[in-house]
Amino acid sequence: MERTQHHLGYPYNLDFDYGALGQLQHFSINNLGDPFIESNYGVHSRQFEVGVLDWFARLWEIEKSEYWGYITNCGTEGNLHGILVGREVFPDGILYASRDSHYSVFKAARMYRMDCVKVDCLVSGEIDCADFKVKLLANKDKPAIINVNIGTTVKGAVDDLDFVIQTLEESGFSQDRFYIHCDGALFGLMMPFVKRAPKVTFQKPIGSVSVSGHKFMGCPMPCGVQLTRMKHINVLSSNVEYLASRDATIMGSRNGHAPIFLWYTLNRKGYKGFQKEVQKCLRNAYYLKDRLRDAGISAMLNELSSTVVFERPIDEDFVRRWQLACQGNIAHVVVMPNVTIEKLDDFLNELVEKRSTWYQDEKVRPPCIAADIGSQNCSCALHK
């Protein structure tokens, strides 16, 4: 309980109540193989799994008859699956991903022995499409498999999907020569409820989308949702006599509790509930960013994000106490539905108090993080 109280750095919504589902712990619920095909194992939650998948199919605008998907054990598995489908569609394709992509994307490249090209980022963390174009043109003879970030891990940056597609077309890649996987781990579920946000939709030439279930939705066990086009899945699947089912998933046994938890929260909150929670998160993120800047602390917040990036605290005990995620000279707070203004005030007051002791000696100064967040967001002595 104490660790939950002081949790700010990772994108998990810790505000949930699944008391009504307590009786499920008496069952070993296993969704083996394909969610759409019955297996011989009878203790499963396939109806709930398909219900959750249908909900996301509506959100991302693809007909029931045209999609295939399943509930994964985590966000990484969604990326592993999406990139595997891309590799099976284009066996000689090159994987392109921005440097700020989640580490699981590069893990997939290693596992599948794929050629992987890292693309530069803008200061915001968004993919740099000028550099993307240069790298595409250098490999014009090979199909492109692209990972598009719907919210990067560290800065919460959203890659411009329309600009990525435009860059591919301008570089001579027709739609039959590229495959796009959208990693929407955190923000894939938040973005549809943000006014002005670009749409992630299967109406555009994308191949797959994945989102985590234990992040914004708030599920007590790691899980995720992965959707792709039905036409792609036939290259991956094989019939398994032992299961009396087909399997195109990464894992064999899959957590059958997770679909029921996800189904429960989707139905309890609905579109309106998620919309309210997204607006609250964005409001509170702006509050945190403004208070940090008012206190003379370097801070950045991307327009479509609830991830506030700021200078890394120099005291590791403070970092551990608030479970902050750090990289180099920067740290971040991910403002989720369980992060209240009161909790942010406690964090800010403690941070300001600690900084006054860290930097009381003139020889020790806050770091310049202009290279990470842009000079306009940096409050170091040079950029004040």
PDB file of C-alpha atoms in Angstrom, residues 1-201:
ATOM      1  CA  MET A   1       0.000   0.000   0.000  1.00  0.00           C
ATOM      2  CA  GLU A   2       2.859   2.373   0.806  1.00  0.00           C
ATOM      3  CA  ARG A   3       4.528   1.697  -2.564  1.00  0.00           C
ATOM      4  CA  THR A   4       1.235   2.364  -4.364  1.00  0.00           C
ATOM      5  CA  GLN A   5       0.951   5.715  -2.539  1.00  0.00           C
ATOM      6  CA  HIS A   6       4.362   6.835  -3.844  1.00  0.00           C
ATOM      7  CA  HIS A   7       4.173   5.725  -7.430  1.00  0.00           C
ATOM      8  CA  LEU A   8       4.623   8.330 -10.190  1.00  0.00           C
ATOM      9  CA  GLY A   9       7.170   7.187 -12.758  1.00  0.00           C
ATOM     10  CA  TYR A  10       5.509   4.290 -14.585  1.00  0.00           C
ATOM     11  CA  PRO A  11       2.356   4.404 -16.707  1.00  0.00           C
ATOM     12  CA  TYR A  12       0.140   2.220 -14.540  1.00  0.00           C
ATOM     13  CA  ASN A  13      -3.327   3.255 -13.449  1.00  0.00           C
ATOM     14  CA  LEU A  14      -3.460   1.997  -9.853  1.00  0.00           C
ATOM     15  CA  ASP A  15      -7.033   3.213  -9.320  1.00  0.00           C
ATOM     16  CA  PHE A  16      -9.247   0.151  -9.722  1.00  0.00           C
ATOM     17  CA  ASP A  17     -11.619  -2.083  -7.802  1.00  0.00           C
ATOM     18  CA  TYR A  18     -12.264  -5.603  -9.010  1.00  0.00           C
ATOM     19  CA  GLY A  19     -13.795  -6.895  -5.791  1.00  0.00           C
ATOM     20  CA  ALA A  20     -16.763  -8.205  -7.763  1.00  0.00           C
ATOM     21  CA  LEU A  21     -14.430 -10.622  -9.582  1.00  0.00           C
ATOM     22  CA  GLY A  22     -12.814 -12.042  -6.431  1.00  0.00           C
ATOM     23  CA  GLN A  23     -14.382 -15.505  -6.922  1.00  0.00           C
ATOM     24  CA  LEU A  24     -12.370 -16.008 -10.133  1.00  0.00           C
ATOM     25  CA  GLN A  25      -9.258 -16.896  -8.140  1.00  0.00           C
ATOM     26  CA  HIS A  26     -10.768 -20.366  -7.606  1.00  0.00           C
ATOM     27  CA  PHE A  27     -10.381 -21.220 -11.309  1.00  0.00           C
ATOM     28  CA  SER A  28      -7.491 -21.917 -13.654  1.00  0.00           C
ATOM     29  CA  ILE A  29      -8.697 -19.952 -16.663  1.00  0.00           C
ATOM     30  CA  ASN A  30      -6.553 -20.549 -19.748  1.00  0.00           C
ATOM     31  CA  ASN A  31      -7.323 -19.193 -23.222  1.00  0.00           C
ATOM     32  CA  LEU A  32      -5.202 -21.579 -25.295  1.00  0.00           C
ATOM     33  CA  GLY A  33      -4.612 -20.821 -28.956  1.00  0.00           C
ATOM     34  CA  ASP A  34      -6.931 -18.777 -31.161  1.00  0.00           C
ATOM     35  CA  PRO A  35      -9.618 -16.735 -29.321  1.00  0.00           C
ATOM     36  CA  PHE A  36     -12.099 -17.362 -32.134  1.00  0.00           C
ATOM     37  CA  ILE A  37     -11.756 -21.163 -32.186  1.00  0.00           C
ATOM     38  CA  GLU A  38     -12.886 -23.467 -29.376  1.00  0.00           C
ATOM     39  CA  SER A  39     -10.173 -25.742 -27.942  1.00  0.00           C
ATOM     40  CA  ASN A  40     -10.612 -28.953 -25.942  1.00  0.00           C
ATOM     41  CA  TYR A  41      -9.801 -27.124 -22.688  1.00  0.00           C
ATOM     42  CA  GLY A  42     -13.142 -26.028 -21.252  1.00  0.00           C
ATOM     43  CA  VAL A  43     -12.223 -23.522 -18.501  1.00  0.00           C
ATOM     44  CA  HIS A  44     -11.710 -20.428 -20.631  1.00  0.00           C
ATOM     45  CA  SER A  45     -13.010 -16.867 -21.108  1.00  0.00           C
ATOM     46  CA  ARG A  46     -13.060 -16.669 -24.898  1.00  0.00           C
ATOM     47  CA  GLN A  47     -16.461 -14.925 -25.079  1.00  0.00           C
ATOM     48  CA  PHE A  48     -15.082 -12.109 -22.920  1.00  0.00           C
ATOM     49  CA  GLU A  49     -11.864 -11.978 -24.958  1.00  0.00           C
ATOM     50  CA  VAL A  50     -13.779 -11.604 -28.228  1.00  0.00           C
ATOM     51  CA  GLY A  51     -16.015  -8.981 -26.568  1.00  0.00           C
ATOM     52  CA  VAL A  52     -12.932  -6.910 -25.646  1.00  0.00           C
ATOM     53  CA  LEU A  53     -11.453  -7.340 -29.140  1.00  0.00           C
ATOM     54  CA  ASP A  54     -14.728  -6.218 -30.752  1.00  0.00           C
ATOM     55  CA  TRP A  55     -14.703  -3.092 -28.541  1.00  0.00           C
ATOM     56  CA  PHE A  56     -11.213  -2.174 -29.800  1.00  0.00           C
ATOM     57  CA  ALA A  57     -12.138  -3.047 -33.389  1.00  0.00           C
ATOM     58  CA  ARG A  58     -14.915  -0.437 -33.174  1.00  0.00           C
ATOM     59  CA  LEU A  59     -12.509   2.079 -31.597  1.00  0.00           C
ATOM     60  CA  TRP A  60      -9.930   1.566 -34.378  1.00  0.00           C
ATOM     61  CA  GLU A  61     -12.555   1.287 -37.157  1.00  0.00           C
ATOM     62  CA  ILE A  62     -12.203  -2.191 -38.611  1.00  0.00           C
ATOM     63  CA  GLU A  63     -15.049  -4.592 -39.429  1.00  0.00           C
ATOM     64  CA  LYS A  64     -15.438  -7.771 -37.377  1.00  0.00           C
ATOM     65  CA  SER A  65     -14.914  -9.885 -40.469  1.00  0.00           C
ATOM     66  CA  GLU A  66     -11.666  -8.083 -41.359  1.00  0.00           C
ATOM     67  CA  TYR A  67      -9.693  -8.205 -38.120  1.00  0.00           C
ATOM     68  CA  TRP A  68      -7.953 -10.839 -36.017  1.00  0.00           C
ATOM     69  CA  GLY A  69      -6.501 -10.293 -32.580  1.00  0.00           C
ATOM     70  CA  TYR A  70      -5.959 -11.636 -29.110  1.00  0.00           C
ATOM     71  CA  ILE A  71      -5.315 -10.550 -25.532  1.00  0.00           C
ATOM     72  CA  THR A  72      -1.588 -10.661 -24.872  1.00  0.00           C
ATOM     73  CA  ASN A  73       0.326 -11.013 -21.616  1.00  0.00           C
ATOM     74  CA  CYS A  74       1.912  -7.530 -21.911  1.00  0.00           C
ATOM     75  CA  GLY A  75       2.707  -4.627 -24.251  1.00  0.00           C
ATOM     76  CA  THR A  76       5.971  -6.246 -25.355  1.00  0.00           C
ATOM     77  CA  GLU A  77       4.073  -9.288 -26.640  1.00  0.00           C
ATOM     78  CA  GLY A  78       1.869  -6.969 -28.726  1.00  0.00           C
ATOM     79  CA  ASN A  79       4.978  -5.466 -30.321  1.00  0.00           C
ATOM     80  CA  LEU A  80       6.563  -8.881 -30.839  1.00  0.00           C
ATOM     81  CA  HIS A  81       3.405 -10.058 -32.589  1.00  0.00           C
ATOM     82  CA  GLY A  82       2.853  -6.949 -34.727  1.00  0.00           C
ATOM     83  CA  ILE A  83       6.462  -6.955 -35.946  1.00  0.00           C
ATOM     84  CA  LEU A  84       6.337 -10.726 -36.548  1.00  0.00           C
ATOM     85  CA  VAL A  85       3.276 -10.295 -38.774  1.00  0.00           C
ATOM     86  CA  GLY A  86       5.149  -7.566 -40.673  1.00  0.00           C
ATOM     87  CA  ARG A  87       8.173  -9.854 -41.072  1.00  0.00           C
ATOM     88  CA  GLU A  88       5.977 -12.736 -42.333  1.00  0.00           C
ATOM     89  CA  VAL A  89       4.251 -10.441 -44.851  1.00  0.00           C
ATOM     90  CA  PHE A  90       7.657  -9.079 -45.985  1.00  0.00           C
ATOM     91  CA  PRO A  91      10.348 -11.709 -45.169  1.00  0.00           C
ATOM     92  CA  ASP A  92      13.082  -9.479 -46.661  1.00  0.00           C
ATOM     93  CA  GLY A  93      11.701  -6.243 -45.157  1.00  0.00           C
ATOM     94  CA  ILE A  94      13.743  -3.793 -43.104  1.00  0.00           C
ATOM     95  CA  LEU A  95      12.416  -2.700 -39.704  1.00  0.00           C
ATOM     96  CA  TYR A  96      12.452   1.078 -39.139  1.00  0.00           C
ATOM     97  CA  ALA A  97      11.947   2.460 -35.628  1.00  0.00           C
ATOM     98  CA  SER A  98      12.780   5.780 -33.995  1.00  0.00           C
ATOM     99  CA  ARG A  99      15.525   5.818 -31.376  1.00  0.00           C
ATOM    100  CA  ASP A 100      12.914   6.594 -28.710  1.00  0.00           C
ATOM    101  CA  SER A 101      10.897   3.442 -29.480  1.00  0.00           C
ATOM    102  CA  HIS A 102      10.328   0.966 -26.647  1.00  0.00           C
ATOM    103  CA  TYR A 103      13.174  -1.490 -26.118  1.00  0.00           C
ATOM    104  CA  SER A 104      10.861  -4.394 -27.054  1.00  0.00           C
ATOM    105  CA  VAL A 105      10.922  -3.213 -30.685  1.00  0.00           C
ATOM    106  CA  PHE A 106      14.696  -3.710 -30.855  1.00  0.00           C
ATOM    107  CA  LYS A 107      14.320  -6.964 -28.911  1.00  0.00           C
ATOM    108  CA  ALA A 108      11.946  -8.153 -31.668  1.00  0.00           C
ATOM    109  CA  ALA A 109      14.536  -7.249 -34.324  1.00  0.00           C
ATOM    110  CA  ARG A 110      17.154  -9.354 -32.512  1.00  0.00           C
ATOM    111  CA  MET A 111      14.807 -12.287 -31.952  1.00  0.00           C
ATOM    112  CA  TYR A 112      13.671 -12.383 -35.575  1.00  0.00           C
ATOM    113  CA  ARG A 113      17.154 -11.597 -36.969  1.00  0.00           C
ATOM    114  CA  MET A 114      15.728  -8.631 -38.881  1.00  0.00           C
ATOM    115  CA  ASP A 115      17.706  -5.761 -40.374  1.00  0.00           C
ATOM    116  CA  CYS A 116      16.805  -2.803 -38.173  1.00  0.00           C
ATOM    117  CA  VAL A 117      17.393   0.873 -38.975  1.00  0.00           C
ATOM    118  CA  LYS A 118      17.159   3.394 -36.116  1.00  0.00           C
ATOM    119  CA  VAL A 119      15.640   6.718 -37.162  1.00  0.00           C
ATOM    120  CA  ASP A 120      16.524  10.011 -35.426  1.00  0.00           C
ATOM    121  CA  CYS A 121      14.021  11.871 -33.252  1.00  0.00           C
ATOM    122  CA  LEU A 122      12.988  15.485 -32.855  1.00  0.00           C
ATOM    123  CA  VAL A 123      13.575  17.070 -29.427  1.00  0.00           C
ATOM    124  CA  SER A 124       9.943  16.185 -28.576  1.00  0.00           C
ATOM    125  CA  GLY A 125      10.766  12.481 -29.006  1.00  0.00           C
ATOM    126  CA  GLU A 126       8.703  12.215 -32.193  1.00  0.00           C
ATOM    127  CA  ILE A 127      10.171  10.421 -35.222  1.00  0.00           C
ATOM    128  CA  ASP A 128      12.143  12.746 -37.536  1.00  0.00           C
ATOM    129  CA  CYS A 129      10.522  12.126 -40.926  1.00  0.00           C
ATOM    130  CA  ALA A 130      13.347  13.957 -42.769  1.00  0.00           C
ATOM    131  CA  ASP A 131      15.836  11.389 -41.462  1.00  0.00           C
ATOM    132  CA  PHE A 132      13.276   8.623 -42.069  1.00  0.00           C
ATOM    133  CA  LYS A 133      13.097   9.643 -45.727  1.00  0.00           C
ATOM    134  CA  VAL A 134      16.911   9.584 -46.115  1.00  0.00           C
ATOM    135  CA  LYS A 135      17.036   6.064 -44.651  1.00  0.00           C
ATOM    136  CA  LEU A 136      14.120   4.811 -46.764  1.00  0.00           C
ATOM    137  CA  LEU A 137      15.762   6.076 -49.962  1.00  0.00           C
ATOM    138  CA  ALA A 138      18.996   4.280 -49.010  1.00  0.00           C
ATOM    139  CA  ASN A 139      17.062   0.961 -48.977  1.00  0.00           C
ATOM    140  CA  LYS A 140      14.548   1.460 -51.780  1.00  0.00           C
ATOM    141  CA  ASP A 141      14.889  -2.130 -53.017  1.00  0.00           C
ATOM    142  CA  LYS A 142      13.597  -3.646 -49.724  1.00  0.00           C
ATOM    143  CA  PRO A 143      10.051  -3.420 -48.301  1.00  0.00           C
ATOM    144  CA  ALA A 144       9.614  -1.329 -45.143  1.00  0.00           C
ATOM    145  CA  ILE A 145       8.236  -2.519 -41.797  1.00  0.00           C
ATOM    146  CA  ILE A 146       7.691   0.503 -39.559  1.00  0.00           C
ATOM    147  CA  ASN A 147       7.059   0.821 -35.839  1.00  0.00           C
ATOM    148  CA  VAL A 148       5.016   3.979 -35.160  1.00  0.00           C
ATOM    149  CA  ASN A 149       4.864   5.166 -31.536  1.00  0.00           C
ATOM    150  CA  ILE A 150       1.536   6.304 -30.163  1.00  0.00           C
ATOM    151  CA  GLY A 151       3.279   7.769 -27.124  1.00  0.00           C
ATOM    152  CA  THR A 152       6.987   7.089 -26.593  1.00  0.00           C
ATOM    153  CA  THR A 153       8.177   5.527 -23.349  1.00  0.00           C
ATOM    154  CA  VAL A 154      10.207   8.428 -21.950  1.00  0.00           C
ATOM    155  CA  LYS A 155       8.714  11.623 -23.414  1.00  0.00           C
ATOM    156  CA  GLY A 156       5.186  10.500 -24.336  1.00  0.00           C
ATOM    157  CA  ALA A 157       5.700  11.719 -27.915  1.00  0.00           C
ATOM    158  CA  VAL A 158       3.187  10.694 -30.580  1.00  0.00           C
ATOM    159  CA  ASP A 159       4.645   9.934 -34.011  1.00  0.00           C
ATOM    160  CA  ASP A 160       2.675  11.639 -36.800  1.00  0.00           C
ATOM    161  CA  LEU A 161       1.113   8.606 -38.510  1.00  0.00           C
ATOM    162  CA  ASP A 162      -0.144  10.636 -41.495  1.00  0.00           C
ATOM    163  CA  PHE A 163       3.307  12.169 -42.026  1.00  0.00           C
ATOM    164  CA  VAL A 164       4.929   8.706 -41.810  1.00  0.00           C
ATOM    165  CA  ILE A 165       2.546   7.390 -44.500  1.00  0.00           C
ATOM    166  CA  GLN A 166       3.155  10.493 -46.648  1.00  0.00           C
ATOM    167  CA  THR A 167       6.951  10.037 -46.288  1.00  0.00           C
ATOM    168  CA  LEU A 168       6.671   6.396 -47.400  1.00  0.00           C
ATOM    169  CA  GLU A 169       4.628   7.367 -50.473  1.00  0.00           C
ATOM    170  CA  GLU A 170       6.970  10.260 -51.361  1.00  0.00           C
ATOM    171  CA  SER A 171       9.915   7.829 -51.118  1.00  0.00           C
ATOM    172  CA  GLY A 172       8.334   5.523 -53.706  1.00  0.00           C
ATOM    173  CA  PHE A 173       6.849   2.916 -51.336  1.00  0.00           C
ATOM    174  CA  SER A 174       3.366   1.923 -52.506  1.00  0.00           C
ATOM    175  CA  GLN A 175       0.970   0.376 -49.972  1.00  0.00           C
ATOM    176  CA  ASP A 176       1.895  -3.156 -51.076  1.00  0.00           C
ATOM    177  CA  ARG A 177       5.526  -2.496 -50.030  1.00  0.00           C
ATOM    178  CA  PHE A 178       5.150  -1.375 -46.418  1.00  0.00           C
ATOM    179  CA  TYR A 179       3.679  -2.611 -43.151  1.00  0.00           C
ATOM    180  CA  ILE A 180       3.004  -0.288 -40.192  1.00  0.00           C
ATOM    181  CA  HIS A 181       2.719  -1.512 -36.606  1.00  0.00           C
ATOM    182  CA  CYS A 182       1.396   1.071 -34.124  1.00  0.00           C
ATOM    183  CA  ASP A 183       2.722   0.710 -30.588  1.00  0.00           C
ATOM    184  CA  GLY A 184      -0.020   2.348 -28.537  1.00  0.00           C
ATOM    185  CA  ALA A 185       1.011   0.801 -25.195  1.00  0.00           C
ATOM    186  CA  LEU A 186      -0.159   3.725 -23.042  1.00  0.00           C
ATOM    187  CA  PHE A 187      -1.618   6.360 -25.318  1.00  0.00           C
ATOM    188  CA  GLY A 188      -3.377   4.064 -27.825  1.00  0.00           C
ATOM    189  CA  LEU A 189      -6.417   4.074 -25.545  1.00  0.00           C
ATOM    190  CA  MET A 190      -6.129   7.716 -24.442  1.00  0.00           C
ATOM    191  CA  MET A 191      -5.734   9.377 -27.839  1.00  0.00           C
ATOM    192  CA  PRO A 192      -9.222   8.596 -29.224  1.00  0.00           C
ATOM    193  CA  PHE A 193     -10.618  10.701 -26.364  1.00  0.00           C
ATOM    194  CA  VAL A 194      -8.379  13.745 -26.940  1.00  0.00           C
ATOM    195  CA  LYS A 195      -9.808  16.538 -29.070  1.00  0.00           C
ATOM    196  CA  ARG A 196      -7.437  17.608 -31.876  1.00  0.00           C
ATOM    197  CA  ALA A 197      -5.505  14.325 -31.653  1.00  0.00           C
ATOM    198  CA  PRO A 198      -4.799  12.560 -34.972  1.00  0.00           C
ATOM    199  CA  LYS A 199      -6.677   9.305 -35.443  1.00  0.00           C
ATOM    200  CA  VAL A 200      -5.225   5.830 -35.279  1.00  0.00           C
ATOM    201  CA  THR A 201      -7.539   3.825 -37.499  1.00  0.00           C
TER     202      THR A 201
END
